[in-house]
Short mmCIF file of C-alpha atoms and ligand atoms in Angstrom, two decimals:
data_model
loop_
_atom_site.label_atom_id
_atom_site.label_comp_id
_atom_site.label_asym_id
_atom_site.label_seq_id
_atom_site.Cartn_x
_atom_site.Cartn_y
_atom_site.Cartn_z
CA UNK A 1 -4.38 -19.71 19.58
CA UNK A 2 -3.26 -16.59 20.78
CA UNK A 3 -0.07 -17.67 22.40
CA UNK A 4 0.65 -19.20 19.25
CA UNK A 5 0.22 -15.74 17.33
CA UNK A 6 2.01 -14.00 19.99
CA UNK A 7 4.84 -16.00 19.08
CA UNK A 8 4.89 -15.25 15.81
CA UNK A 9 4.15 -11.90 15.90
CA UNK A 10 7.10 -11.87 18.21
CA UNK A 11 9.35 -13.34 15.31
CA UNK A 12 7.73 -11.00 12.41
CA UNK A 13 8.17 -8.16 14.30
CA UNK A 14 12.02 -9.26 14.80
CA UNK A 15 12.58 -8.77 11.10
CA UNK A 16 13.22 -5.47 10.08
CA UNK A 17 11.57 -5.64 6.92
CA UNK A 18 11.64 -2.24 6.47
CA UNK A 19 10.30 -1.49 2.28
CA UNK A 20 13.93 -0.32 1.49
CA UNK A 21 15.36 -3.61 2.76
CA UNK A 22 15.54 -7.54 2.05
CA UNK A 23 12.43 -8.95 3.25
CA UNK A 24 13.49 -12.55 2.72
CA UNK A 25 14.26 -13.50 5.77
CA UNK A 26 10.91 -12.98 6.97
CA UNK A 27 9.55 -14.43 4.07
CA UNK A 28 11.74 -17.57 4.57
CA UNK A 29 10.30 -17.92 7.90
CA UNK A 30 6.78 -17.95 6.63
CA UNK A 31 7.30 -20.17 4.01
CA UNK A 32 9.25 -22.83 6.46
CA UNK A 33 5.64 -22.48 8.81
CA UNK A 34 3.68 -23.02 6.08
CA UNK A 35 5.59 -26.02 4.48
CA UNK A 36 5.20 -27.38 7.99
CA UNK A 37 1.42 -27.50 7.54
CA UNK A 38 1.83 -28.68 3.95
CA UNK A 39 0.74 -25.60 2.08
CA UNK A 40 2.16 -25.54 -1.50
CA UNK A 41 4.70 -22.31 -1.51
CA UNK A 42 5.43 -20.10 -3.98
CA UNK A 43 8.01 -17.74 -3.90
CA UNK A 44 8.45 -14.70 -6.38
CA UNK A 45 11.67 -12.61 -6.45
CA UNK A 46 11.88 -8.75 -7.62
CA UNK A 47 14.64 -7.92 -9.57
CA UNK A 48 17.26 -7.44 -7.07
CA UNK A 49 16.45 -11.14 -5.64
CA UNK A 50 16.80 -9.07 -2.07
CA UNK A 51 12.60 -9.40 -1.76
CA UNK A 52 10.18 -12.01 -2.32
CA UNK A 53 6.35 -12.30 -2.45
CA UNK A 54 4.72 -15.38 -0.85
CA UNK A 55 2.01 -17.12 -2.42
CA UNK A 56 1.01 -19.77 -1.05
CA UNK A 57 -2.16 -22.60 -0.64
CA UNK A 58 -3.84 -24.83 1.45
CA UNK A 59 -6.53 -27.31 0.35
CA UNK A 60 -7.81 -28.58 -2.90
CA UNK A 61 -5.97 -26.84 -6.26
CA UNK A 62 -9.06 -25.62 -7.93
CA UNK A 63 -10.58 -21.90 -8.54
CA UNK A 64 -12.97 -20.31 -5.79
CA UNK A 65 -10.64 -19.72 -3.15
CA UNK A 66 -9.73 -17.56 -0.45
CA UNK A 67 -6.67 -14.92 -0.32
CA UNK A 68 -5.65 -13.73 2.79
CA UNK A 69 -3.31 -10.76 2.07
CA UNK A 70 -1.15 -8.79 3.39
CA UNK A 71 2.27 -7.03 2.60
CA UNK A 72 5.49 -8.03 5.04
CA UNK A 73 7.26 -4.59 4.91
CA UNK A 74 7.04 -1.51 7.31
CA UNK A 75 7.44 1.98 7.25
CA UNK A 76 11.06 3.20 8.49
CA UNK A 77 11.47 4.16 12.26
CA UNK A 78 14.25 6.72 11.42
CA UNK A 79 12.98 10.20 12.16
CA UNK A 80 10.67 8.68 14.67
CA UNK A 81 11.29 8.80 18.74
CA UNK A 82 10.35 5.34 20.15
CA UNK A 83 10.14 5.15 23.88
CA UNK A 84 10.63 0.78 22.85
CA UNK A 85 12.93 -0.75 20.18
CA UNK A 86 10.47 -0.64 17.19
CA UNK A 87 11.79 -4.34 16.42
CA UNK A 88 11.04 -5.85 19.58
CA UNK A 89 7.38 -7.35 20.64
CA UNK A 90 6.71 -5.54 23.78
CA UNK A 91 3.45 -6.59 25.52
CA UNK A 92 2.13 -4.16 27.60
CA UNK A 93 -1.73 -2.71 29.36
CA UNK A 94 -3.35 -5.18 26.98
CA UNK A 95 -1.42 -3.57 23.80
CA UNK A 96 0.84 -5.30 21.72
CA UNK A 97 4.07 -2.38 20.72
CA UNK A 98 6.19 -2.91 17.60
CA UNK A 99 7.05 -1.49 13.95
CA UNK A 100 4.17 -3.27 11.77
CA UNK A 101 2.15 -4.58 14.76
CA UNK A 102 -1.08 -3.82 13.67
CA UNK A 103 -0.01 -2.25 9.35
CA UNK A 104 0.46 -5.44 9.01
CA UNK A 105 2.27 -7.98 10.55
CA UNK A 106 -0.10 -8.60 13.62
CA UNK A 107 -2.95 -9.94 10.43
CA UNK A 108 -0.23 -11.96 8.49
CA UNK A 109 0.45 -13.43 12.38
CA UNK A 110 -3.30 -14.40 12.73
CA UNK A 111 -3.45 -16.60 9.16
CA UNK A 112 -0.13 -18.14 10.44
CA UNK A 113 -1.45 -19.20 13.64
CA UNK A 114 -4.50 -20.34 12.17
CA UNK A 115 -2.93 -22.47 9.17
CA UNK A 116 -2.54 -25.58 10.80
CA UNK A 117 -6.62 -25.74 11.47
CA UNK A 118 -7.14 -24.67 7.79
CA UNK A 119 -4.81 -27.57 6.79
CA UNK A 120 -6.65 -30.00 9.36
CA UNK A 121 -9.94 -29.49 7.69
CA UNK A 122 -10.84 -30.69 4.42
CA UNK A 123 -10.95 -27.64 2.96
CA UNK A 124 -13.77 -27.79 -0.35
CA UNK A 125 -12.08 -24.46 -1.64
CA UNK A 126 -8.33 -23.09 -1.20
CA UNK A 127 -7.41 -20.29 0.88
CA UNK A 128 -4.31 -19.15 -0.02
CA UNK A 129 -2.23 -16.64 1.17
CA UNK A 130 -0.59 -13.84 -0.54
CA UNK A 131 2.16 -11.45 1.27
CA UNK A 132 4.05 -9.31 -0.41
CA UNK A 133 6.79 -6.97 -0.54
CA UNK A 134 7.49 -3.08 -1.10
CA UNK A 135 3.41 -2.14 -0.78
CA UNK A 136 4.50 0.84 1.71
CA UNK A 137 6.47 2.26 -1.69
CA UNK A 138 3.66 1.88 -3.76
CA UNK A 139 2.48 -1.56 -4.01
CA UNK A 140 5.04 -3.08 -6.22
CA UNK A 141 4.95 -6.52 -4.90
CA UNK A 142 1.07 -7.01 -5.49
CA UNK A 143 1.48 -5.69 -9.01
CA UNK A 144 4.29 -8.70 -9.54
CA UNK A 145 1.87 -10.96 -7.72
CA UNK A 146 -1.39 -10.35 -9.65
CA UNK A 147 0.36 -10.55 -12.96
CA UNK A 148 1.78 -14.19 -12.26
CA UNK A 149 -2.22 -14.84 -10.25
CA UNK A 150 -4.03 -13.33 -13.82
CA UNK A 151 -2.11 -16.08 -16.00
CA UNK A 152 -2.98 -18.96 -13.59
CA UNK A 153 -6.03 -21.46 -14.93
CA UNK A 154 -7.42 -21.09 -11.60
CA UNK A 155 -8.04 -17.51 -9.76
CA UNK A 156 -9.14 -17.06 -6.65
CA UNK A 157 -12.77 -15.79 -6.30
CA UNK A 158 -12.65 -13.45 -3.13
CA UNK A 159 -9.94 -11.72 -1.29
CA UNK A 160 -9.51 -10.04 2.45
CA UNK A 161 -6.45 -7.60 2.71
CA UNK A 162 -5.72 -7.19 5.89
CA UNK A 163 -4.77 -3.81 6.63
CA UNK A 164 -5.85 -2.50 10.11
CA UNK A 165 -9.30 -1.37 9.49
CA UNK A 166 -10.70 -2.55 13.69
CA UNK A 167 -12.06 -5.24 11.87
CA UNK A 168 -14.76 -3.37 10.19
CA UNK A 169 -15.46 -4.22 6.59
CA UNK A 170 -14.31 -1.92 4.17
CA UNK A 171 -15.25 -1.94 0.38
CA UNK A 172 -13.95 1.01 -0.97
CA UNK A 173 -11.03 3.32 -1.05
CA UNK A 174 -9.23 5.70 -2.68
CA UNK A 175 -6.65 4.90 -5.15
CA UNK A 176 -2.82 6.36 -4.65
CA UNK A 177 -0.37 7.35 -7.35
CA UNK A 178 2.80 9.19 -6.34
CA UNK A 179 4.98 10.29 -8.79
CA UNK A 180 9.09 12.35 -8.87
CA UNK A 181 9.36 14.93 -11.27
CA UNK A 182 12.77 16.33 -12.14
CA UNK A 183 13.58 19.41 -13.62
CA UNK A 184 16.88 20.13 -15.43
CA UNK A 185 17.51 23.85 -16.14
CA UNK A 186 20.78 25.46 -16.79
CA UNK A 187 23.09 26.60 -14.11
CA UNK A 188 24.15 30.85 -14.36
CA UNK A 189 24.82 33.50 -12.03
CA UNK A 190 21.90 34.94 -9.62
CA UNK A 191 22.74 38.31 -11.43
CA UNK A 192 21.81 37.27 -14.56
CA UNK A 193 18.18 35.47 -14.87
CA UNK A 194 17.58 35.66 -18.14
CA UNK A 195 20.96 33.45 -19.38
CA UNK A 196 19.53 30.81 -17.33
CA UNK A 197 16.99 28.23 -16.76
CA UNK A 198 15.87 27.90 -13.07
CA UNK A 199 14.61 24.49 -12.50
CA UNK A 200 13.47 25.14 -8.86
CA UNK A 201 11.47 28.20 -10.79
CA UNK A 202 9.81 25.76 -12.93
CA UNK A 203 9.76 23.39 -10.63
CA UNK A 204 7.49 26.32 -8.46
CA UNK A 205 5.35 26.72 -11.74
CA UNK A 206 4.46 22.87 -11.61
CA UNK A 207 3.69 22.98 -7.66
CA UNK A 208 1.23 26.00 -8.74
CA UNK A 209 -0.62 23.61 -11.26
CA UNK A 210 -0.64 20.95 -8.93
CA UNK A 211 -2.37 23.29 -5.85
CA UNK A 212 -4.77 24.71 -8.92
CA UNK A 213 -5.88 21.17 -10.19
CA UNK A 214 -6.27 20.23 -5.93
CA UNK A 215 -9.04 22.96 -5.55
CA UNK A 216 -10.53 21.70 -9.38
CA UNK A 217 -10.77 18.45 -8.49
CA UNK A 218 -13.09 19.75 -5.36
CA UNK A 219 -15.48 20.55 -8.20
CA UNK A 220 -15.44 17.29 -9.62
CA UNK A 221 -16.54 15.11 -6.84
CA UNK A 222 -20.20 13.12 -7.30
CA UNK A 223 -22.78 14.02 -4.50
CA UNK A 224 -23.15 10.57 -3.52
CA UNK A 225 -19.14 10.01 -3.06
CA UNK A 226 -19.27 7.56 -0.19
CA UNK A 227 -15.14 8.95 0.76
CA UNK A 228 -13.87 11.52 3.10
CA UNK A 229 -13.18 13.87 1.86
CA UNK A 230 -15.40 13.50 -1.06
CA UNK A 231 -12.85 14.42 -3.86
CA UNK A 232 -9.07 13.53 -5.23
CA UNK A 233 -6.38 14.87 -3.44
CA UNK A 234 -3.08 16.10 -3.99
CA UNK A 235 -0.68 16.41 -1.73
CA UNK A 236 3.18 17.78 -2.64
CA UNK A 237 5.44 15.75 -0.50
CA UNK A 238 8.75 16.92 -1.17
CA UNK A 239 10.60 19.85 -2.64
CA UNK A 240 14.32 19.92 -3.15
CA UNK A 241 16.66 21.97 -5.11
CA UNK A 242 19.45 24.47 -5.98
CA UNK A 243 23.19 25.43 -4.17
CA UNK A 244 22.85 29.22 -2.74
CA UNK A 245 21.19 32.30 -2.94
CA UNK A 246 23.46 33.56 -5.70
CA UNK A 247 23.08 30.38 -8.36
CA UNK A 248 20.15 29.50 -11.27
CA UNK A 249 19.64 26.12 -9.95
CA UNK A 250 19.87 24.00 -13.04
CA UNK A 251 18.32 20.71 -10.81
CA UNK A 252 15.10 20.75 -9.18
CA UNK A 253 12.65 17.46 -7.54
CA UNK A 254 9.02 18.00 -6.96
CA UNK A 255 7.60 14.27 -4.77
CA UNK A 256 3.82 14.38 -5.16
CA UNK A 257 0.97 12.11 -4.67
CA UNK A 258 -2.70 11.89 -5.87
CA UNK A 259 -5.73 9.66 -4.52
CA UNK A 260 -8.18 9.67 -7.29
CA UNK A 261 -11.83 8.84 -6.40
CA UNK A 262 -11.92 7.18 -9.35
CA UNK A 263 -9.65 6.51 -12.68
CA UNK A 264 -10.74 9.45 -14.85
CA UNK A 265 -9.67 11.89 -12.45
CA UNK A 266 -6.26 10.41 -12.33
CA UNK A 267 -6.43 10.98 -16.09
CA UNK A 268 -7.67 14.08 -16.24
CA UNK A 269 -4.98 15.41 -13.49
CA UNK A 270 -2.10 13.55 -15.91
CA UNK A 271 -3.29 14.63 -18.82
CA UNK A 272 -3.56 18.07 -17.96
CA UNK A 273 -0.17 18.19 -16.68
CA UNK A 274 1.56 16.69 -19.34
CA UNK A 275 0.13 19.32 -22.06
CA UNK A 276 1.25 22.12 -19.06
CA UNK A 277 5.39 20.66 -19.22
CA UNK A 278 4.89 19.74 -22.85
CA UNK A 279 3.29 23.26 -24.19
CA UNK A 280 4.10 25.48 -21.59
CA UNK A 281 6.99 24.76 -19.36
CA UNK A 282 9.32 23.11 -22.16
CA UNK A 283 9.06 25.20 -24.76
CA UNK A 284 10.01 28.51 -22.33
CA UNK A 285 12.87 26.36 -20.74
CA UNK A 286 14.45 25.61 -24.20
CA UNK A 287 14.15 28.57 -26.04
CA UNK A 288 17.32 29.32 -23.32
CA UNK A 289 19.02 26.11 -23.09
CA UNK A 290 17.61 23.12 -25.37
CA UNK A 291 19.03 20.89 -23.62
CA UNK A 292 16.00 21.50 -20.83
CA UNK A 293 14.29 18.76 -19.52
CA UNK A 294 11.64 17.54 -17.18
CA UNK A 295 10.79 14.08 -16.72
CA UNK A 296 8.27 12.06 -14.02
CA UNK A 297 8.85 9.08 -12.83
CA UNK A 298 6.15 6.83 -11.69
CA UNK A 299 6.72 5.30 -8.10
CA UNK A 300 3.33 3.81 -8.08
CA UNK A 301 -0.12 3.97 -9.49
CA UNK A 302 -2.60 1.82 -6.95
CA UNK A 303 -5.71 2.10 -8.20
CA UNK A 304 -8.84 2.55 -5.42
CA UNK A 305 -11.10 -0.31 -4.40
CA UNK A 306 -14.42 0.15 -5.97
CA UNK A 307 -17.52 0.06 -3.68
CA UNK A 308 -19.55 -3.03 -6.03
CA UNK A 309 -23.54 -4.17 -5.46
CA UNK A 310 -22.40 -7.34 -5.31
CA UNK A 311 -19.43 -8.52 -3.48
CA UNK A 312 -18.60 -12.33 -2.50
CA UNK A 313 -15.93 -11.14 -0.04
CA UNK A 314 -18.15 -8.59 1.80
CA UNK A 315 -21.00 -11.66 1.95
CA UNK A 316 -18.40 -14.25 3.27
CA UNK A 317 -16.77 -11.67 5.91
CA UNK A 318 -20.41 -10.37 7.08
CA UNK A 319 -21.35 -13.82 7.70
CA UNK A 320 -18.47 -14.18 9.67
CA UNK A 321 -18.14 -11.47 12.05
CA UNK A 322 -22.15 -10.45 12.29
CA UNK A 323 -21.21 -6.66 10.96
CA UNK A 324 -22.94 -5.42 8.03
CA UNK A 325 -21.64 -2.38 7.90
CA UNK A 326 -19.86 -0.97 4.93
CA UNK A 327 -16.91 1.50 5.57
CA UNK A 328 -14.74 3.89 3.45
CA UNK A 329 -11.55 4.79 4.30
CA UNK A 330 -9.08 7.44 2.70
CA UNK A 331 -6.11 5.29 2.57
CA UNK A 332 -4.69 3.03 -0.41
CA UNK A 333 -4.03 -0.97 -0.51
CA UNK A 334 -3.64 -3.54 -2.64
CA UNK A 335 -7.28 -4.44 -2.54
CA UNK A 336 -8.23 -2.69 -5.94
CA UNK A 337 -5.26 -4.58 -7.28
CA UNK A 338 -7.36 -7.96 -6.91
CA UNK A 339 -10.93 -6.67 -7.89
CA UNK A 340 -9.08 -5.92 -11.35
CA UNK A 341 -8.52 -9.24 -11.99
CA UNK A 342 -12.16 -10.25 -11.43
CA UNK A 343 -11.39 -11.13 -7.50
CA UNK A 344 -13.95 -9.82 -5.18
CA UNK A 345 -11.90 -8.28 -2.50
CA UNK A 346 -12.55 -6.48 0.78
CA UNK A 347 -10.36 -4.47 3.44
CA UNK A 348 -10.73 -6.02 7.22
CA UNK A 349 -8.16 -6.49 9.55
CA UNK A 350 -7.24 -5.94 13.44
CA UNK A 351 -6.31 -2.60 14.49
CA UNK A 352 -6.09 1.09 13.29
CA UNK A 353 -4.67 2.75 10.62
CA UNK A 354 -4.25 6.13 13.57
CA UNK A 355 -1.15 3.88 14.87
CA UNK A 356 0.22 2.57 11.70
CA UNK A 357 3.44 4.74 10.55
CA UNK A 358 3.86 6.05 13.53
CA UNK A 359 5.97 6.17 16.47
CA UNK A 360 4.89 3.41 19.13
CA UNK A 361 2.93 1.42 16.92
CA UNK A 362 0.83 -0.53 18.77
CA UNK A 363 -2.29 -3.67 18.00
CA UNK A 364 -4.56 -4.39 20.75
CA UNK A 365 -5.08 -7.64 21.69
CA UNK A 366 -8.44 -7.93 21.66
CA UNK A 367 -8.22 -6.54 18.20
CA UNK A 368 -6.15 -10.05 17.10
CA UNK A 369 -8.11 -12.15 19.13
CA UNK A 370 -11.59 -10.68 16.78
CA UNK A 371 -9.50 -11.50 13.97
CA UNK A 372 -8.82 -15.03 15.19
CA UNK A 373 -12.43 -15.47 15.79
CA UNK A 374 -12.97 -14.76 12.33
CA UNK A 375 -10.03 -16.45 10.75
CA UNK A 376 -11.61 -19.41 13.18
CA UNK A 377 -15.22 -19.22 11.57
CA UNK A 378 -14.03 -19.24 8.01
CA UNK A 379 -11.90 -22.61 8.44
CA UNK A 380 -15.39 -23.93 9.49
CA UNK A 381 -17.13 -22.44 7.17
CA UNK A 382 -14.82 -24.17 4.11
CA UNK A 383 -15.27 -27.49 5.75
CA UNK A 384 -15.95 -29.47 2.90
CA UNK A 385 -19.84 -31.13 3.84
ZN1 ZN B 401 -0.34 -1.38 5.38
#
């Protein structure tokens, strides 16, 4: 069974399936595997048509079932000094090397391989499985995806997302928004401040609010907060703005993210920032120039994956691998995307999240060969009696 994921691992890894690029062909190749082993395929296109999520299932069409998820693009290698081409399986002291080999492709491998013993069992419920596109730019596939799963007769009733967690169980995270604000002042000489509106000023202003609310939200964390650390963060990603020392920039970008604990922060963080540009900023910007203007765009709201008493995918998965351990982890997936639609869903999957993004990404083998084991012990446990 390894050999088998090896080899496709080798052939996942060979798409470049980078978030800012087509992942069809990958998701072509998944679907022909799958088709092989007579899984019923679904395909759902983004706008562009350039991506697709994969839904797909194997065994009896009725509710209860299994989704194995996990998304099919990558972070970008640009930037990044690999010592082996980041889109080329190298095998080496036990280690598998590769852009996505263990966030995600080395899980999405692993439910390949194993399809044709899920589809030579009589299955009593489904497992389906669910990859999707664009969840490195904020989940934008999965939203798609549980949209079209929410108006089904049939849902699912438990979910494991993948994402390289060493195959520990984890059943709660943060949630991630990340949001582009743009500021639009009004150009002037550096001699004359006042006849101007300096966006990359204002655009300073909201970066101050932002660092303020990071130190409030410290305040607002519960004692018993299972996360580290304890509280929402904010991080500003990206600054950009103006032409020379001697111009009022009139154009100014502030990139920040948030990972609420749980939803009211998120709300209290937005909220408080909208009445800052609405009653503060604004009204100062366009008393010079009406024409003044700031505007955020959403690139994602993924909401966290709430620790719950009573979990069917933490039962199933415990039984599986002998771990009862719960974990946290400070990192966003699609998980909460599924326990909003009423599917209990955990995080598990070979590998760590200290190699994803970065340069010589790397699974270990024994890490795929756990999650085989696994993958192995839930075909038998859906054997229908
Ligand atoms: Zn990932």
């Amino acid at each position: 069974m390894l050999d088998q994921t090896e080899h496709i691992l080798r052939q996942l890894i060979g798409f470049p399936t980078v978030s800012a690029d087509s992942n069809l062909e990958l998701i072509h190749y998944v679907a022909s595997l799958l088709e092989d082993v007579g899984a019923k395929i679904e395909l759902q296109h983004d706008a562009t048509r350039k991506k697709a999520n994969l839904f797909a299932t194997i065994g009896p069409d009725i509710a209860g079932g299994i989704v194995l998820s996990g998304h099919s693009d990558v972070v970008p290698v640009s930037d990044q000094n690999w010592r082996t081409d980041p889109f080329t399986l190298e095998k080496e002291d036990g280690r598998y090397y590769g852009r996505g080999t263990c966030d995600m492709k080395g899980f999405i491998a692993a439910t390949l391989a194993m399809a044709p013993t899920f589809a030579a069992h009589q299955l009593k419920r489904p497992i389906h499985f669910a990859f999707t596109y664009d969840e490195e730019v904020g989940c934008l596939g999965a939203q798609d995806l549980v949209q079209i799963l929410g108006h089904r007769p049939h849902l699912p009733a438990a979910a494991i997302v993948g994402e390289p967690t060493d195959m520990k169980i984890v059943e709660g995270h943060k949630g991630c928004c990340e949001y582009s604000v743009y500021f639009e002042g009004h150009a002037g000489h550096g001699s004359m401040p006042d006849h101007g509106v300096n966006a990359a000023e204002y655009a300073t202003r909201y970066v101050s609010k932002l660092l303020e609310l990071r130190e409030a939200l410290k305040g607002r964390a519960p004692k018993d907060s299972p996360f580290d650390p304890p509280w929402t963060t904010i991080n500003v990603g990206r600054i950009e703005g103006g032409t020379a020392h001697n111009v009022i920039c009139n154009h100014a970008e502030v990139d920040w993210e948030m990972r609420p604990i749980a939803q009211a922060d998120a709300d209290w963080v937005n909220g408080i920032l909208q009445s800052f540009c609405q009653d503060d900023l604004l009204p100062n910007m366009r008393k010079i120039w009406p024409d003044s203007n700031i505007t955020t765009r959403t690139i994602g709201e993924v909401i966290g994956l709430t620790p719950l008493r009573s979990n069917e995918a933490r039962d199933i998965v415990v039984a599986l691998t002998g771990s009862n351990d719960s974990h946290f982890v400070p990192f966003g997936t699609e998980a909460g995307l599924f326990q909003e639609l009423g599917i209990a869903t955990i995080v598990c999957g070979p590998g760590s999240i200290e190699q994803a993004h970065k340069a010589d990404e790397f699974l270990e083998i024994g890490q795929l060969k756990q999650c085989l084991s696994m993958l192995d012990k839930l075909a038998h446990s859906m054997k229908a009696a």
